mmCIF file of C-alpha atoms in Angstrom:
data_model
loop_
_atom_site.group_PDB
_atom_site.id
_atom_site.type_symbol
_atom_site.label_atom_id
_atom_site.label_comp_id
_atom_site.label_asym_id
_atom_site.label_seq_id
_atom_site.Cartn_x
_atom_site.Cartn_y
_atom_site.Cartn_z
ATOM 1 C CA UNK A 1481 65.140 90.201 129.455
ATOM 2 C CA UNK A 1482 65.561 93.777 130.311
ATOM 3 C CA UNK A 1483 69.359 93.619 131.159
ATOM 4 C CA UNK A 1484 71.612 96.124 133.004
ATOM 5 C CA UNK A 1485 75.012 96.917 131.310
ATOM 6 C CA UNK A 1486 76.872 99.928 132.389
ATOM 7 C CA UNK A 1487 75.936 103.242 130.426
ATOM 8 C CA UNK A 1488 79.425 103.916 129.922
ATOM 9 C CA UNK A 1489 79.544 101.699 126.466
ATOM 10 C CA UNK A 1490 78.589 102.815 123.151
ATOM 11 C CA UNK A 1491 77.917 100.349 121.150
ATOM 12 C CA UNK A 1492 78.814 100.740 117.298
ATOM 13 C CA UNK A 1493 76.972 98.231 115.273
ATOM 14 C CA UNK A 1494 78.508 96.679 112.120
ATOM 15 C CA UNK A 1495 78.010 93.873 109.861
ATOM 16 C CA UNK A 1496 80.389 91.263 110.639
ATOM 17 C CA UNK A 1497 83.340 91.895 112.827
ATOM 18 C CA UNK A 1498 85.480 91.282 110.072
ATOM 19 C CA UNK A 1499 84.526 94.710 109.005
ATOM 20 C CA UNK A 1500 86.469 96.016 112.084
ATOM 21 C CA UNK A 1501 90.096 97.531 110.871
ATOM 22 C CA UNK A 1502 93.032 98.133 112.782
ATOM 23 C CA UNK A 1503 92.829 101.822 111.975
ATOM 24 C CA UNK A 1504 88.999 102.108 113.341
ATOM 25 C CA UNK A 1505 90.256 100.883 116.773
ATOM 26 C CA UNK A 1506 93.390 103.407 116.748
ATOM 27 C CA UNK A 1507 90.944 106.114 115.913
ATOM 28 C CA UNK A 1508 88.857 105.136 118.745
ATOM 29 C CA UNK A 1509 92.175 105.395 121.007
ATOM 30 C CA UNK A 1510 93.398 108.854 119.635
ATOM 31 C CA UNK A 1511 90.010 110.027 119.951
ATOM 32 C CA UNK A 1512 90.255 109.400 123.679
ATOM 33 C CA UNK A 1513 88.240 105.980 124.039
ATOM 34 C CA UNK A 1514 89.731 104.431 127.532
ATOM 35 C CA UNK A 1515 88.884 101.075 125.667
ATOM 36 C CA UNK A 1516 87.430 99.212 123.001
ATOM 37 C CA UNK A 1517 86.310 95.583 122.904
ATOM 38 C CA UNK A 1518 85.139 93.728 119.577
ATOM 39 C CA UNK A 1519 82.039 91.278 120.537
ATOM 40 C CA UNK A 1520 82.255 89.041 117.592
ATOM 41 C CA UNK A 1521 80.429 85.743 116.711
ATOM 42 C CA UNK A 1522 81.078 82.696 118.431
ATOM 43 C CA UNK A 1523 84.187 81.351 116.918
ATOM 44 C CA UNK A 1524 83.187 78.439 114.351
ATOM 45 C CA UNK A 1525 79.830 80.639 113.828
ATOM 46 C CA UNK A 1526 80.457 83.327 111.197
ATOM 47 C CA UNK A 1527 78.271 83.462 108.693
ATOM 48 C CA UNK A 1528 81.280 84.319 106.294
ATOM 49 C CA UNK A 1529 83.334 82.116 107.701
ATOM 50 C CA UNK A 1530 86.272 84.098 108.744
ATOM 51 C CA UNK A 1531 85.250 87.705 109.722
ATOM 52 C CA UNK A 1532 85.699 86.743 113.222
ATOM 53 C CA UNK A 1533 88.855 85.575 113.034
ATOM 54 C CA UNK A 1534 90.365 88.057 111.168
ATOM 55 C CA UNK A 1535 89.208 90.457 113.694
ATOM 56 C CA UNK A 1536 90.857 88.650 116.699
ATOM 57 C CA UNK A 1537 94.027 89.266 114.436
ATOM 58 C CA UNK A 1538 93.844 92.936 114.080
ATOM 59 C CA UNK A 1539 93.036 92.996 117.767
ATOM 60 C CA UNK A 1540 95.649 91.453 118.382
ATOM 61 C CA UNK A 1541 97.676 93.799 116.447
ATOM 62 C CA UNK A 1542 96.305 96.995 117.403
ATOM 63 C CA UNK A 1543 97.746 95.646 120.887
ATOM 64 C CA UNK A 1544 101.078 94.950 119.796
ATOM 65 C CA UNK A 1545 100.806 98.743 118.501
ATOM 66 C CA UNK A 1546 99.619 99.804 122.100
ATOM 67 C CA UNK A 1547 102.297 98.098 123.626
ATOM 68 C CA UNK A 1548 104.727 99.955 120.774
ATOM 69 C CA UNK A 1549 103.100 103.225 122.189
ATOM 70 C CA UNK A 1550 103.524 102.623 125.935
ATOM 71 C CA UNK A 1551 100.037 102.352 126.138
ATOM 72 C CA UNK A 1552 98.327 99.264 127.711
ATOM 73 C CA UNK A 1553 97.459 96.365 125.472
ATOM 74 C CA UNK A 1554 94.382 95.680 127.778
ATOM 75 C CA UNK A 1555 92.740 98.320 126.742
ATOM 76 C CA UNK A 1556 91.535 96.885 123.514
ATOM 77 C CA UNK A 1557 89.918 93.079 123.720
ATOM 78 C CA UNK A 1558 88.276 90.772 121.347
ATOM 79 C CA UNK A 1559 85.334 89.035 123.275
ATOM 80 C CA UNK A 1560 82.997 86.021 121.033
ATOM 81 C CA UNK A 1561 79.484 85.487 121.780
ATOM 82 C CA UNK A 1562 76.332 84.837 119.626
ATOM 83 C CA UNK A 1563 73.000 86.925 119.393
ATOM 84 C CA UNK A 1564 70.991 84.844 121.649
ATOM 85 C CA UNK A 1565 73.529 85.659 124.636
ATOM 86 C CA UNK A 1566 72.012 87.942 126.070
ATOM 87 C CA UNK A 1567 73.132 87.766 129.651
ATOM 88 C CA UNK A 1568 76.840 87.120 128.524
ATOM 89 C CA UNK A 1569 76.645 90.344 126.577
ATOM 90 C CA UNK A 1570 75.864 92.189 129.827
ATOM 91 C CA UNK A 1571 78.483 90.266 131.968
ATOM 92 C CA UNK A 1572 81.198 91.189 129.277
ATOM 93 C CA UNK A 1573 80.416 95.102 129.317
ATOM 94 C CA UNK A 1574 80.297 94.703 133.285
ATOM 95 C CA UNK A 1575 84.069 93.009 132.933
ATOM 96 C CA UNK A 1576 85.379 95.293 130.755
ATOM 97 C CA UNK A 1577 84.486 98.445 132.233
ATOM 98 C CA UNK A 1578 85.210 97.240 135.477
ATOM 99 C CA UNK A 1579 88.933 95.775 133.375
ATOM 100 C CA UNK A 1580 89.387 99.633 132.260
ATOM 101 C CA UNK A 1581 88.113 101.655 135.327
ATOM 102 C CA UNK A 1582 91.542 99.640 137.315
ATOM 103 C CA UNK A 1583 93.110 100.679 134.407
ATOM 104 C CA UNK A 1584 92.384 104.259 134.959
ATOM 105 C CA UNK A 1585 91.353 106.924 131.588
ATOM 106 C CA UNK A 1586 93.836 106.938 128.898
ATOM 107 C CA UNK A 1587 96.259 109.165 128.998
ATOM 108 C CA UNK A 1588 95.162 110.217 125.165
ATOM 109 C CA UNK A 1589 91.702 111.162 126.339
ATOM 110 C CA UNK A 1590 92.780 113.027 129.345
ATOM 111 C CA UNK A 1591 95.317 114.960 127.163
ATOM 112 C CA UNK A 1592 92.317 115.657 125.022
ATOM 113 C CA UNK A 1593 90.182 116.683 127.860
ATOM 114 C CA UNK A 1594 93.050 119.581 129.198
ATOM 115 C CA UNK A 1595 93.434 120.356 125.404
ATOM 116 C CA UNK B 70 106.966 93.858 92.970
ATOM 117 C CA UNK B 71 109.431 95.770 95.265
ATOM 118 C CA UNK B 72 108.566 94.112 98.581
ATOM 119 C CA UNK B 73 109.657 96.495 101.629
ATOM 120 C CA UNK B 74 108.483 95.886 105.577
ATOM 121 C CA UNK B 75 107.658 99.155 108.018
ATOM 122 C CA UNK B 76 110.430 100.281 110.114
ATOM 123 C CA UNK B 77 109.543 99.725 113.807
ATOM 124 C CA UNK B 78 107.464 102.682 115.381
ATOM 125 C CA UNK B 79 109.934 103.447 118.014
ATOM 126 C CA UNK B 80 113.091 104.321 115.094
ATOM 127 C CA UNK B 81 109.775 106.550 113.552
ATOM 128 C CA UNK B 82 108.684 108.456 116.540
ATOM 129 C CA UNK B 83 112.853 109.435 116.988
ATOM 130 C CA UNK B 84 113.331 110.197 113.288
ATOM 131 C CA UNK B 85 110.531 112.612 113.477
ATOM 132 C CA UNK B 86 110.777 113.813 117.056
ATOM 133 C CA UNK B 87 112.176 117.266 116.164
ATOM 134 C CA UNK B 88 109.837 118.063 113.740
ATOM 135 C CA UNK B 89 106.175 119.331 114.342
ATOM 136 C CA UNK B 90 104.393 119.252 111.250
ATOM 137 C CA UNK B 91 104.421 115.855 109.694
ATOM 138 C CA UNK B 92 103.160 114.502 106.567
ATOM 139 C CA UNK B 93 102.952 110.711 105.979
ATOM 140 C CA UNK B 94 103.090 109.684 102.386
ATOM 141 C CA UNK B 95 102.164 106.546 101.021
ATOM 142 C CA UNK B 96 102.714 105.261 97.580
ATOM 143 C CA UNK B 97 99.739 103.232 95.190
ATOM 144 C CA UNK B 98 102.226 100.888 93.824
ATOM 145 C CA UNK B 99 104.363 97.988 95.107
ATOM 146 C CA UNK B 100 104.115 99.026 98.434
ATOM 147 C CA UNK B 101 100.361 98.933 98.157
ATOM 148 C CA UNK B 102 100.286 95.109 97.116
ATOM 149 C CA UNK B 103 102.720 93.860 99.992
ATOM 150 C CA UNK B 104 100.719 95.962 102.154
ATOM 151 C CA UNK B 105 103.429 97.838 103.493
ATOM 152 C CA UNK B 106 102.799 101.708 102.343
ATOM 153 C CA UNK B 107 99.661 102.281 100.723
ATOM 154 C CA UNK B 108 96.816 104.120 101.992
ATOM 155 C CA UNK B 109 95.376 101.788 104.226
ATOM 156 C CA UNK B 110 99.364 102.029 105.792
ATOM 157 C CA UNK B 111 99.268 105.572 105.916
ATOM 158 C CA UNK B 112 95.997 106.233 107.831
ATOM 159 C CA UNK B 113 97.519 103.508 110.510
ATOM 160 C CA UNK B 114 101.303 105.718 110.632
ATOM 161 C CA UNK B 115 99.104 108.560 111.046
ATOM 162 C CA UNK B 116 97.002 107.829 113.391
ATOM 163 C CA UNK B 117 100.083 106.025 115.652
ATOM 164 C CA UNK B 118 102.116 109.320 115.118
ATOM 165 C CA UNK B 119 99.290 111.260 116.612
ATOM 166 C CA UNK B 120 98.637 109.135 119.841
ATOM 167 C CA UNK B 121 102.487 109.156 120.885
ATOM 168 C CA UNK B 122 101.780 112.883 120.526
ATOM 169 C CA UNK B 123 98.734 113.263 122.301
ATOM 170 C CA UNK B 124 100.481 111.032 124.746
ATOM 171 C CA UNK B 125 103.308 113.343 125.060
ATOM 172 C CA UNK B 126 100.886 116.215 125.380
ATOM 173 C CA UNK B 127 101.687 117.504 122.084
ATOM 174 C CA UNK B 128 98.987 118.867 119.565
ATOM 175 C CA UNK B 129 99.460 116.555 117.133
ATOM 176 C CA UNK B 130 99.670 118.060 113.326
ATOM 177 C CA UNK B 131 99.745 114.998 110.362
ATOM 178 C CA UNK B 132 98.783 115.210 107.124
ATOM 179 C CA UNK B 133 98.375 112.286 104.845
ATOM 180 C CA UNK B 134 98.365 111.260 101.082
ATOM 181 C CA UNK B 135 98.909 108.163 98.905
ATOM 182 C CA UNK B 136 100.439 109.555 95.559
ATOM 183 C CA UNK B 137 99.764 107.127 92.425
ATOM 184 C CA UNK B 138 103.548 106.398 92.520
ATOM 185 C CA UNK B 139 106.727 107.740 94.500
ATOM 186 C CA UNK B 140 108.915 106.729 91.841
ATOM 187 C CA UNK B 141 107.829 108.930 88.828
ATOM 188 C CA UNK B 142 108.368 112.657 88.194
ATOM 189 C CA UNK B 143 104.801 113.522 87.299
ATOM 190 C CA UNK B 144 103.075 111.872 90.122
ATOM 191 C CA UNK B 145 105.535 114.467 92.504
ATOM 192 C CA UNK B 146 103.191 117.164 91.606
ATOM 193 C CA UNK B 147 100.803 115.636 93.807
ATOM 194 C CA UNK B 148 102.865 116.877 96.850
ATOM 195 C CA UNK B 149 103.164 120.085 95.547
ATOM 196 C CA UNK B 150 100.668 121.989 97.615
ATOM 197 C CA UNK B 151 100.360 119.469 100.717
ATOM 198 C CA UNK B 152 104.371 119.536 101.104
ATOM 199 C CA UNK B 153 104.223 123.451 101.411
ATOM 200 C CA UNK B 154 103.672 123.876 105.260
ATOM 201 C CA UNK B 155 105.479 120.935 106.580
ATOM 202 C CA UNK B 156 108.645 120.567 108.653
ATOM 203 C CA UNK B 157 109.403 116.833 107.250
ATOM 204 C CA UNK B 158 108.280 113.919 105.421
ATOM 205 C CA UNK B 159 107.963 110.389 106.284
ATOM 206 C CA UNK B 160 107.539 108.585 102.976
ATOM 207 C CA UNK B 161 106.510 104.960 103.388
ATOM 208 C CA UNK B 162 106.903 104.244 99.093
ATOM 209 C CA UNK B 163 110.098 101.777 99.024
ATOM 210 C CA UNK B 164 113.445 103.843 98.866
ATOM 211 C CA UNK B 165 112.747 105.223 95.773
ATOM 212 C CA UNK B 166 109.935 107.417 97.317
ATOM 213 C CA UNK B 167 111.601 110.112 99.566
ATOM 214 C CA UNK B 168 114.673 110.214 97.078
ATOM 215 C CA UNK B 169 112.317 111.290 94.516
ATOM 216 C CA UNK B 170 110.734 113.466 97.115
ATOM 217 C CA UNK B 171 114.228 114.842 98.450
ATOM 218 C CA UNK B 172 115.585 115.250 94.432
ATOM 219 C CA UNK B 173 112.117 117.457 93.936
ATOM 220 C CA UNK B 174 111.659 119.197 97.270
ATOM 221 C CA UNK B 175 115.275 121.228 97.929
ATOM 222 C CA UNK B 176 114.147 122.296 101.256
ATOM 223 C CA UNK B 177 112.282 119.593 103.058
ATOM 224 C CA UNK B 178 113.518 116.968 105.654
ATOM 225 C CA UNK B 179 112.846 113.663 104.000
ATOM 226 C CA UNK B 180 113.209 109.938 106.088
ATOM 227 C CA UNK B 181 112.142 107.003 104.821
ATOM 228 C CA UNK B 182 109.744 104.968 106.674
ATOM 229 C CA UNK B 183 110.106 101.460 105.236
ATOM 230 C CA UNK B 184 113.085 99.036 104.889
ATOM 231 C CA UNK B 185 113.208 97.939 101.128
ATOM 232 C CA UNK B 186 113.839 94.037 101.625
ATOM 233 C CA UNK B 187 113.655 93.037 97.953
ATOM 234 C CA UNK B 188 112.178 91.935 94.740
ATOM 235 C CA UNK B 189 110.025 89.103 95.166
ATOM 236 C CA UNK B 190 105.972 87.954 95.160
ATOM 237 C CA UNK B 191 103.481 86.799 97.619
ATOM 238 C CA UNK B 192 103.820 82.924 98.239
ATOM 239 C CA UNK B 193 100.783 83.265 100.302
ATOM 240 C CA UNK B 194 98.129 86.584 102.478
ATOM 241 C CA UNK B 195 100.936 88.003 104.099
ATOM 242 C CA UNK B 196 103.978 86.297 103.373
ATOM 243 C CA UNK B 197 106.262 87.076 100.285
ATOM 244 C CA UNK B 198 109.388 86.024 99.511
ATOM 245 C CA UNK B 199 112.467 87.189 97.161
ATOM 246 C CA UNK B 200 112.417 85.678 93.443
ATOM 247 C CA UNK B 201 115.245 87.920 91.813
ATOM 248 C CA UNK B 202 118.144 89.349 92.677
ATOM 249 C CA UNK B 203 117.668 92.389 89.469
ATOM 250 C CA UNK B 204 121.453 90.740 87.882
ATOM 251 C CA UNK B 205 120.659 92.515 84.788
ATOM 252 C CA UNK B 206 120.817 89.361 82.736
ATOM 253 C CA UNK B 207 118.285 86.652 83.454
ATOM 254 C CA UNK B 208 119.277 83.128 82.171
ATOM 255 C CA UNK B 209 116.305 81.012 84.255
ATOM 256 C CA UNK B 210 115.246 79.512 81.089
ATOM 257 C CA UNK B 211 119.079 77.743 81.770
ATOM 258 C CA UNK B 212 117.586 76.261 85.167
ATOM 259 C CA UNK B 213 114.110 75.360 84.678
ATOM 260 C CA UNK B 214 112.834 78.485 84.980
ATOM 261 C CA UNK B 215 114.036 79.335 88.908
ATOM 262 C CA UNK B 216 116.526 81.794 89.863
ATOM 263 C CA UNK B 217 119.560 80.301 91.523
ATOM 264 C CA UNK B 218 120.735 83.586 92.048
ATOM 265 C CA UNK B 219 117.920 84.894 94.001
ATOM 266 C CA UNK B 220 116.781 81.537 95.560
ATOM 267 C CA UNK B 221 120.126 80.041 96.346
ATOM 268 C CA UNK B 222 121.739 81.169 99.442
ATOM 269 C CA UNK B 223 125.144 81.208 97.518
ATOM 270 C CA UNK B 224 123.743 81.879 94.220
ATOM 271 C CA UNK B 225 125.467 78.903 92.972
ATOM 272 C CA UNK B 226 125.380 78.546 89.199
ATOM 273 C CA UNK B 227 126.456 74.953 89.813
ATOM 274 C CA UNK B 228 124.404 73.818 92.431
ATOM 275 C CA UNK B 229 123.356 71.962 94.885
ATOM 276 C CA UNK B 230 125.876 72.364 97.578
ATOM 277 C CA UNK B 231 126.879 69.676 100.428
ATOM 278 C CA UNK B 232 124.127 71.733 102.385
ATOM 279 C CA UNK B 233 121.510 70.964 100.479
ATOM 280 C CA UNK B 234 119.315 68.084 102.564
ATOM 281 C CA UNK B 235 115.721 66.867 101.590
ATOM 282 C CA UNK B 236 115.164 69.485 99.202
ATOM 283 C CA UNK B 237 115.754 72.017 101.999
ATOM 284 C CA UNK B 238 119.039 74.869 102.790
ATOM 285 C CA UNK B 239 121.508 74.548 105.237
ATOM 286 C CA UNK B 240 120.142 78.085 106.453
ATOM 287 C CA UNK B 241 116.923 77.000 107.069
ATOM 288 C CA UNK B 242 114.032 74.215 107.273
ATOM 289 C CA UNK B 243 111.727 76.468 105.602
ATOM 290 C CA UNK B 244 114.206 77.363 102.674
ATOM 291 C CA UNK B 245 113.616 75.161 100.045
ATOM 292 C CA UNK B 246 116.820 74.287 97.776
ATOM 293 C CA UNK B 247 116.467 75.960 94.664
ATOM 294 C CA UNK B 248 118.702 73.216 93.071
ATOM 295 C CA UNK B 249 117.040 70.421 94.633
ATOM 296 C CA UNK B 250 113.673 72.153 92.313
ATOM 297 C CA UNK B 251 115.802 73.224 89.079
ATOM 298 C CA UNK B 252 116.655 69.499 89.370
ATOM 299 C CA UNK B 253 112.876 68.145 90.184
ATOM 300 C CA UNK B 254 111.906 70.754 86.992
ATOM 301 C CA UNK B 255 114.125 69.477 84.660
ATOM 302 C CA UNK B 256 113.693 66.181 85.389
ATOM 303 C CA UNK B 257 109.849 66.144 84.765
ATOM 304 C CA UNK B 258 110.583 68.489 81.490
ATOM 305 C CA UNK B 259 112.725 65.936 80.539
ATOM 306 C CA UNK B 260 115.266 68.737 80.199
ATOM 307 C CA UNK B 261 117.859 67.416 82.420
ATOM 308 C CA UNK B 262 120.725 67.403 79.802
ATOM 309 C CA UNK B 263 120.431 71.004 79.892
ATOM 310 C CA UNK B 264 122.432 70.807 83.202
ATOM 311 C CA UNK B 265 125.247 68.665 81.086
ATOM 312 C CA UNK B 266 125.987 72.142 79.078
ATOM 313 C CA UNK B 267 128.737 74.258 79.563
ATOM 314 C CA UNK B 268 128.163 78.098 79.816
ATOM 315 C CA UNK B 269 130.289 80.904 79.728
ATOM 316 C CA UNK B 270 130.780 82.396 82.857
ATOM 317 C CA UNK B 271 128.396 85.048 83.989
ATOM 318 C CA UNK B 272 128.772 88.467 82.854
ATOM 319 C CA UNK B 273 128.279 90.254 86.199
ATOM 320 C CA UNK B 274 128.389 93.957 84.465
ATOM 321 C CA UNK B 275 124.786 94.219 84.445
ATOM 322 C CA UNK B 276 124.939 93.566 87.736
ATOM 323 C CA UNK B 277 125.645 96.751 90.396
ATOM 324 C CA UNK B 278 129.370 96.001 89.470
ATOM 325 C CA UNK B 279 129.186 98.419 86.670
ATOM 326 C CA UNK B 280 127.623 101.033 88.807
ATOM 327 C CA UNK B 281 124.432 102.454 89.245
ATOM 328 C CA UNK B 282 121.866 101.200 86.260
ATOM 329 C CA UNK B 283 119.855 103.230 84.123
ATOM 330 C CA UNK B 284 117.660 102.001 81.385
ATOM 331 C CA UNK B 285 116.958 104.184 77.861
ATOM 332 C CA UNK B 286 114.285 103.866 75.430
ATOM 333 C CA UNK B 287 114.921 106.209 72.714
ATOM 334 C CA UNK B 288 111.067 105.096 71.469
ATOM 335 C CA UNK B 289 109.466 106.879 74.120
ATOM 336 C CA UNK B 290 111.518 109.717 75.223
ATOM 337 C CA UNK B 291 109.687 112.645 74.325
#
């Protein structure tokens, strides 16, 4: 299919989203990310039933966290698509970089960067 | 266990404003099981302390540890050599913790970093609730079992009250009645004349009104 997604991503692969902790998204943040999205299984899909789920949770907590921090929720998502969505996978990198580039860079990272 | 719920971030981030070097620590007990201040708790106080620095252009300097327990003199050894270099110490144990940190540590800022809410279990992932009320006497064996102490609003000994309304408190829909259930119990123990006897009135000096508690066993005092 040879699909272009912007270079800008790194993807970190792991085996179920419900693997994903709040603390491995704040670590992403106070390492300077400018955002993070979690591409889980289509909801209904998991193959252990709830690992999806649980991660829209702790998304949604590590936002309420953000918010805490005067830091914008938006910059961490939860997105759901399955393996054989290609194309969507490449429309949701396009959306989200183009979500966080009107954000502007995190203030943590920049911080970092003068540091 | 001793249930306890994290203080909001903003009433942490002021508590600790003045001080530069920070440690976080957790506790491996109660606090652990109602998810609250164990180690998993402490990486994410950490981690939330250093981004409002960073944010604030600060260079951000946390340490962390999880001692075994907060509220025994042995395990405060632990801190020994961690607490040396830091300015204060935001102990998310229940309030036990950071007292036995401030009765051990003369000369280091202590705040605690939890609200202690009670004694109680886990009806459910993530949702606990208060069973006793620590009276210093238990008599549930005289009510099926259930605490009307802890579980009643009032604590009525001679319950239910004119709140009580399909098994549910006045308070709240999602408070059951503890009478309405001492009275569902006893009925299907087939105990019910238990509720027909007349006790003495409660002896409330196990209870805080004869002070602050302490317990002595002369079998294992070394």
């Amino acid at each position: 299919m040879r699909l272009q997604y912007p270079t800008n991503i790194r993807v970190i692969m792991v085996p179920c989203t419900g693997r994903v902790d709040v603390i491995h998204l704040l670590n992403a943040i106070e390492e300077g990310a400018d955002g993070i999205y979690v591409a889980g299984c289509l909801e209904g899909d998991c193959h252990y039933i709830s690992g999806n789920l649980k991660a829209r949770k702790r998304v949604g907590q590590v936002k309420k966290i953000l918010t805490e921090l005067g830091l914008e929720p938006e910059r961490v998502e939860m997105y759901n698509l399955s393996a054989a969505q290609g194309p969507r996978f490449a429309e949701i990198a396009r959306e989200m970089t183009e979500k966080i580039k009107n954000l502007g860079p995190s203030p943590i990272g920049q911080k970092a960067k003068a540091a | 266990m001793v249930v306890a719920e994290r203080k909001p971030l903003n009433e942490l981030l002021e508590m600790v404003q003045p001080y530069k070097k920070i440690l976080v620590a957790g506790c491996k007990g109660c606090v652990t099981v109602c998810n609250a201040g164990g180690k998993k708790e402490v990486e994410i106080l950490a981690s939330e302390l250093r981004i409002a620095r960073k944010k604030e252009g600060q260079e951000p300097d946390v340490k962390e540890i999880t001692l075994e327990r907060q509220c025994d003199p042995e395990y405060m050894d632990q801190l020994t050599e961690v607490i040396k270099d830091r300015d204060a110490v935001l102990s998310i144990a229940c309030s036990v913790g950071p007292q036995y940190i401030a009765g051990r540590f003369d000369d280091k800022v202590v705040f605690p970093g939890l609200n202690t809410t009670f004694i109680g279990g886990s009806l459910e992932h993530g949702v606990f609730a208060e069973f006793c009320q620590a009276c210093g006497a238990c008599g549930i064996h005289n009510f099926g079992g259930l605490c009307p102490i802890a579980r009643c609003s009032k604590s009525l000994l001679n319950g239910p009250c004119g709140g009580s309304s399909k098994g549910k408190c006045e308070i709240s829909k999602e408070v059951d009645c503890v009478w309405q259930l001492i009275y569902d119990r006893l009925n299907r123990l087939g105990q019910m004349d238990r509720l027909t006897r007349v006790i003495p009135c409660k002896d409330w000096t196990t209870s805080r009104d004869g002070g602050p508690r302490k317990t002595i066993r002369e079998d294992l005092k070394l």
